[in-house]
CSV table of C-alpha atoms in Angstrom, one decimal:
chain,number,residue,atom,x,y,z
A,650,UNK,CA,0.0,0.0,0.0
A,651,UNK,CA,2.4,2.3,0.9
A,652,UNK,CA,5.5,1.2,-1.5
A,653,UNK,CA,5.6,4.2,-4.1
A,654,UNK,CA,6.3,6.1,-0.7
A,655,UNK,CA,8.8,4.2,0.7
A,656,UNK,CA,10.2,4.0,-2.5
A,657,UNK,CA,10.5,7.9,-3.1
A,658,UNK,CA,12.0,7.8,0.4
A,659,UNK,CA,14.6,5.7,-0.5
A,660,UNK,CA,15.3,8.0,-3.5
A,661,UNK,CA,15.4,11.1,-1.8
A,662,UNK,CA,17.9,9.8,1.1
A,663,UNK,CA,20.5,8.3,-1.6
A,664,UNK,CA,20.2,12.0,-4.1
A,665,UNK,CA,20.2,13.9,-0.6
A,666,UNK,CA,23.0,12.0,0.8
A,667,UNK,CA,25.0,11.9,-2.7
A,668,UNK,CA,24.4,15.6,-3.1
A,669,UNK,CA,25.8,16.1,0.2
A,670,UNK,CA,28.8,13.9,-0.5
A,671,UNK,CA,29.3,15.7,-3.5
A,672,UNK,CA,29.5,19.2,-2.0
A,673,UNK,CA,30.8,18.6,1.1
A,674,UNK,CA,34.3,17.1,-1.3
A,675,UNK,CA,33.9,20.3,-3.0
A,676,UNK,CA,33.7,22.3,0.0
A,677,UNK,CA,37.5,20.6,1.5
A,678,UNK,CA,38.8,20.6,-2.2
A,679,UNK,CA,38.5,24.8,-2.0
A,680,UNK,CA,39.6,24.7,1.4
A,681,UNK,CA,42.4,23.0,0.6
A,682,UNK,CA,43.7,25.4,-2.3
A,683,UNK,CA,43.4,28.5,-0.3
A,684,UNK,CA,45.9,27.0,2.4
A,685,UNK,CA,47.7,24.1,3.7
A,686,UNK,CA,46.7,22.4,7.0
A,687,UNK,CA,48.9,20.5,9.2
A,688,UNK,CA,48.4,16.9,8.5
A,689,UNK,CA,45.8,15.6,10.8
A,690,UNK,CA,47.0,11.5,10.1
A,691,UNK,CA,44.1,9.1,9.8
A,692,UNK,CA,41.6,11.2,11.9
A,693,UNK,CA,38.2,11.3,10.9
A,694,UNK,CA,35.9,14.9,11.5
A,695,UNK,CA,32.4,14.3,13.3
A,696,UNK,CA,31.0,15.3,10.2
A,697,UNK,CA,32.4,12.7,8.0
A,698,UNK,CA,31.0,10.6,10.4
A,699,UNK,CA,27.8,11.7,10.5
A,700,UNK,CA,28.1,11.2,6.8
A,701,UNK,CA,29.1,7.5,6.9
A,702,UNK,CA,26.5,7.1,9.5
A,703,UNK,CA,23.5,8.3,7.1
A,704,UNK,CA,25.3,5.8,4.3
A,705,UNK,CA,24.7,3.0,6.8
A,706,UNK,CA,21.1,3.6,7.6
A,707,UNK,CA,20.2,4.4,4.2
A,708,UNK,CA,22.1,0.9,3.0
A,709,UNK,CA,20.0,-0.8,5.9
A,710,UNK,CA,16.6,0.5,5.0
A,711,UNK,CA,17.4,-0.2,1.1
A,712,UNK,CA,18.5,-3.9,2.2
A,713,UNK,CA,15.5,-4.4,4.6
A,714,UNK,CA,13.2,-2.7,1.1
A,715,UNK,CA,14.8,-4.5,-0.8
A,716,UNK,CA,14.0,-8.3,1.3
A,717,UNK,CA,10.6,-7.2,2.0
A,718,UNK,CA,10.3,-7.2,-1.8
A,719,UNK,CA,11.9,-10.2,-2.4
A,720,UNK,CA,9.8,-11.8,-0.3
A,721,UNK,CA,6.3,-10.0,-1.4
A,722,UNK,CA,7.7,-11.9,-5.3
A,723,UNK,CA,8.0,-15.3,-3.6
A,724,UNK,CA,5.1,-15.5,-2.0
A,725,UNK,CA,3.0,-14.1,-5.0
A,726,UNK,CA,2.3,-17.3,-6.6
A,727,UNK,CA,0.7,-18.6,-3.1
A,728,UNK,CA,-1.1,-15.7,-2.8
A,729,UNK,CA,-2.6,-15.5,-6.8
A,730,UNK,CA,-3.7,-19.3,-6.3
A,731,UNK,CA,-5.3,-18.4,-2.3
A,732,UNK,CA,-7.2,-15.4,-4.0
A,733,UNK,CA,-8.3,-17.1,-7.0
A,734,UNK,CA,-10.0,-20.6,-4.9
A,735,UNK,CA,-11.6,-17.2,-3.1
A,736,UNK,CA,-13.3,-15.8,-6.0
A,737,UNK,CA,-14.1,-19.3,-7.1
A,738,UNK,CA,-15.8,-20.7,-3.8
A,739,UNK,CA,-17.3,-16.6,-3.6
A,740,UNK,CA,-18.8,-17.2,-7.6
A,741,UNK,CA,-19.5,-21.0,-6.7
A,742,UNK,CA,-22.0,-19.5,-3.6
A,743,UNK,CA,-23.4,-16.7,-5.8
A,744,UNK,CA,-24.7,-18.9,-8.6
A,745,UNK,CA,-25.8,-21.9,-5.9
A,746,UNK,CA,-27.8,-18.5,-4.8
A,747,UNK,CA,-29.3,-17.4,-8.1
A,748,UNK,CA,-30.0,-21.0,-9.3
């Protein structure tokens, strides 16, 4: 029912979070050219974190998305056949009814 939503929501958090990747290098790349900083080693800044962080949930809800489809497309064919002997036994009753 509510899949075209979840699926914009997906969308948006991957263009959101790739557009703030993409800007955010930007941002360090001009930084960078106007002066030198001391070499910080292998630190990472709270907001690269924060960054990695939003990677991670957004590769956990596509992954858990991504299963409950999976498993919506296998269970399909059980479903189609448990809807269809519906219909029939519904039709079966109607006509009994009308006859």
């Amino acid at each position: 029912e509510h899949d075209a939503k979840l699926l914009d929501c997906m969308r948006k958090s991957n263009i959101a979070l790739r557009w703030r990747m993409l800007h955010h290098r930007s941002a360090v790349l001009r930084k960078s050219a106007s002066y030198q900083e001391p070499s910080t080693g292998n630190k990472i800044s709270t907001e690269e974190r924060s960054l990695v962080d939003l990677f991670l949930l957004a590769s956990r809800f596509e992954s858990s998305l991504q299963d409950s489809y999976q498993q919506l497309l296998k269970e399909r064919v059980d479903l189609w056949k448990e809807f269809k002997q519906n219909v029939k036994t519904k039709m079966q009753q109607l006509s009994s009814h009308f006859s």
